[in-house]
Amino acid sequence: MENETELIKGCRAGDNSARKQLYTLYSKRMLAVCYRYIGDLDAAHDVLHDGFIKIFTNFSFRSESSLGTWITRVMVTQALDYLRKQKRINRIIVHEDQIPEIPDVSDEGDYNRIPQDCLMEFVAELPIGCRTVFNLYVFEGKSHKEIGDLLRIKEHSSTSQLHRAKLLLTKRIKEYMNHEERK
Amino acid sequence: MKRENDEINRLFRTSLSDAEMPVRLDFWNELEKDIPIAIRRRKMIVFRFAAAASVLLVFAGTFAAFMNFLPKNEIADAFTKAAVSCGAEGTLSQDAVKIDFPPIETATYAGSLGKKTSGNHCAVSSAENEEDAVSVTISMSFSFSQSGYTSNQSNRNIFTAGQNGKDIENEETDSQNRLLTTEVNKSRRSSINGFVAGNIPFAGKQNQSVRTEHKLPLSAGVTIRKELTRRFSLETGLVYTKLNTELTAGEYDADHYRQDQTLHYLGIPLKAGVSVYEKKRVELYASAGSMIEKCISGHIKTKHYEQGENISYEKSLLRPNPLQLSLLLSAGIQYALTDRFSIYAEPGLNYYFDDGSPVETVRKDKPLQFNLLCGIRMTY
């Protein structure tokens, strides 16, 4: 896109209006990304702030991917750094024999109708370990091996964390659907 | 079951991939203000690193140039000379030398020269107990190369050989040593330091006759520093030092001996540090401590030359037994480049106690040494 090229050029040159334009285009989406990882709105704003500072002080975009993908990657990296400082993600251990099978949700009704902000909250409520793995697996498309390398956990742990996340999310969906039905 | 599991993934992916959330109203204003501050900070960090690297390069270059162009002999001549008459006679037998000398009070290490030389000294007529002029050259370098200097005096002979009535000049030169240190110091609480060092000796007592060339002592070590309180810290570790000395007796175009002595020491330092002044990026501090060293190995190579031609060569092991104790005192200045990285300089004094062994080293000749330490500190 021609506009995007101009935008990139402007940001590289340190043009403030280009920066503001970039911010306007991406800030809401990136806040959602940060919130999905962090689970707290204030902290998500902090991560968003630091992410944009990083982008604007060193605009290292090289057109290897789309601009949106690159910005998302910067934000995800910033979010992971934040999480690492807050808690040791790799300390969370799940004993596999304690995780039951994930129940079937298909007979709960049209769960596709669940509002977006509710689904976002379900993710935000997840414990830090399985939330991080879930985000990296589902939204960043990372493999368990890649997640293991990134978070310095075993591949096996990544698998069980994802399983746990799905279990908890399914449970939340069921609760929500039951609650809605009663209404 | 797998399909349902994938359903969950699909549900969240499709719903939340492009989700948006409202940003706080004043967010852009705050961000806009912080951008130039962040850019300036980044430039300062780069600038400080570049400045530090340039300073170090300038010092290294200056030192290298100085060493390269230094007229060592002329400088040697400019210092105090004392003629020492050494009445000695020597007879050469097949593979050993028997040398008779007038007796002398100072101790001597007997080299392995045919195992026949022992207690051979030159009588010092006028130069005894004469102190050398202090000459100190300060330079800082991160070079790992060894550069020689002549500190011509030897009050204890490793061996002697000479002719009748020969005057051997007793010379003093300045020594261009410098202390090289790179120190990696991690953490306000504890730190790991690695360094390389060399010392500048001060005046030592001169006695006599043989030309001694003490090469630059080189040290390398790893130490750990622990901050006990905000101002007080303790440091210890392991230090390796190599001492190299060359001795020559006689004239180059006539009979002469050359000995090349190398000693390897391993030592444990113990230093206490006190922070004296701290403001913004600058810190001044003082340290004092001691070190115990043990010679772990060494050797001495002896070559005998007659009429300029090498006629014999011997190499033997040498390892002085006693422990070497030294004291050290230094002042330090540290400048923080970033939160993690600092550069610092520590000028100081080392005093080496006589270890009681008869082996000749730069520490015996010149027990008081000045050193200048430069380093980079990394904190976490």
Coordinates of C-alpha atoms in Angstrom, one line a residue, chain A residues 16 19-20 23 28-29 31-32 35 41 45 48-49 52-53 56-58 101-102 104 111-112 116 119-120 123 134 137-139 166 169-170 173, chain B residues 1 3-25 27-28 30-32 34-36 38-39 42:
Chain A
N16 CA 5.7 12.9 14.6
R19 CA 4.1 8.2 14.3
K20 CA 0.7 9.4 15.5
Y23 CA -0.4 4.7 16.7
K28 CA -6.5 -0.5 19.9
R29 CA -5.6 -3.8 18.3
L31 CA -3.8 -3.2 23.4
A32 CA -6.1 -6.2 22.9
Y35 CA -4.3 -7.6 27.4
L41 CA -5.6 -3.5 31.8
H45 CA -1.2 -0.2 28.9
L48 CA 1.7 -1.0 25.0
H49 CA 3.6 2.1 26.0
F52 CA 5.6 1.8 21.0
I53 CA 8.6 3.5 22.5
F56 CA 9.6 4.6 17.5
T57 CA 13.1 4.8 18.9
N58 CA 14.4 2.1 16.6
E101 CA -10.5 -34.9 29.5
I102 CA -11.9 -31.7 27.9
D104 CA -17.6 -31.6 24.7
Y111 CA -21.2 -20.8 21.6
N112 CA -20.2 -18.8 18.6
Q116 CA -15.9 -11.0 22.0
L119 CA -14.1 -14.5 25.4
M120 CA -11.3 -12.0 26.0
V123 CA -8.5 -15.8 28.3
F134 CA -2.4 -20.7 24.8
Y137 CA 0.0 -21.6 20.2
V138 CA -3.4 -20.3 19.0
F139 CA -2.6 -16.7 18.0
K166 CA -8.6 -25.5 26.9
L169 CA -11.9 -22.2 28.8
T170 CA -14.4 -24.9 28.0
I173 CA -17.9 -21.3 28.3
Chain B
M1 CA -12.5 -35.2 21.0
R3 CA -12.3 -31.9 16.8
E4 CA -13.8 -30.3 19.8
N5 CA -10.4 -29.4 21.1
D6 CA -9.6 -27.7 17.8
E7 CA -13.0 -26.0 18.0
I8 CA -12.0 -24.2 21.1
N9 CA -8.8 -23.0 19.3
R10 CA -10.7 -21.9 16.3
L11 CA -13.4 -20.1 18.3
F12 CA -10.9 -18.0 20.2
R13 CA -8.7 -17.4 17.2
T14 CA -11.4 -16.2 14.9
S15 CA -13.1 -14.1 17.6
L16 CA -10.0 -12.5 19.2
S17 CA -7.4 -12.2 16.4
D18 CA -8.5 -8.8 15.3
A19 CA -10.0 -7.7 18.6
E20 CA -9.7 -4.1 19.7
M21 CA -9.8 -2.5 23.0
P22 CA -10.2 1.2 23.9
V23 CA -7.0 2.9 24.9
R24 CA -6.8 5.4 27.8
L25 CA -7.5 8.9 26.7
F27 CA -2.1 7.7 26.4
W28 CA -0.9 9.3 23.2
E30 CA 2.2 10.7 27.4
L31 CA 3.8 8.5 24.7
E32 CA 4.5 11.6 22.6
D34 CA 8.4 10.1 26.2
I35 CA 9.6 9.4 22.7
P36 CA 12.3 12.1 22.5
A38 CA 13.9 7.6 25.1
I39 CA 15.7 8.6 21.9
R42 CA 19.6 5.7 23.7

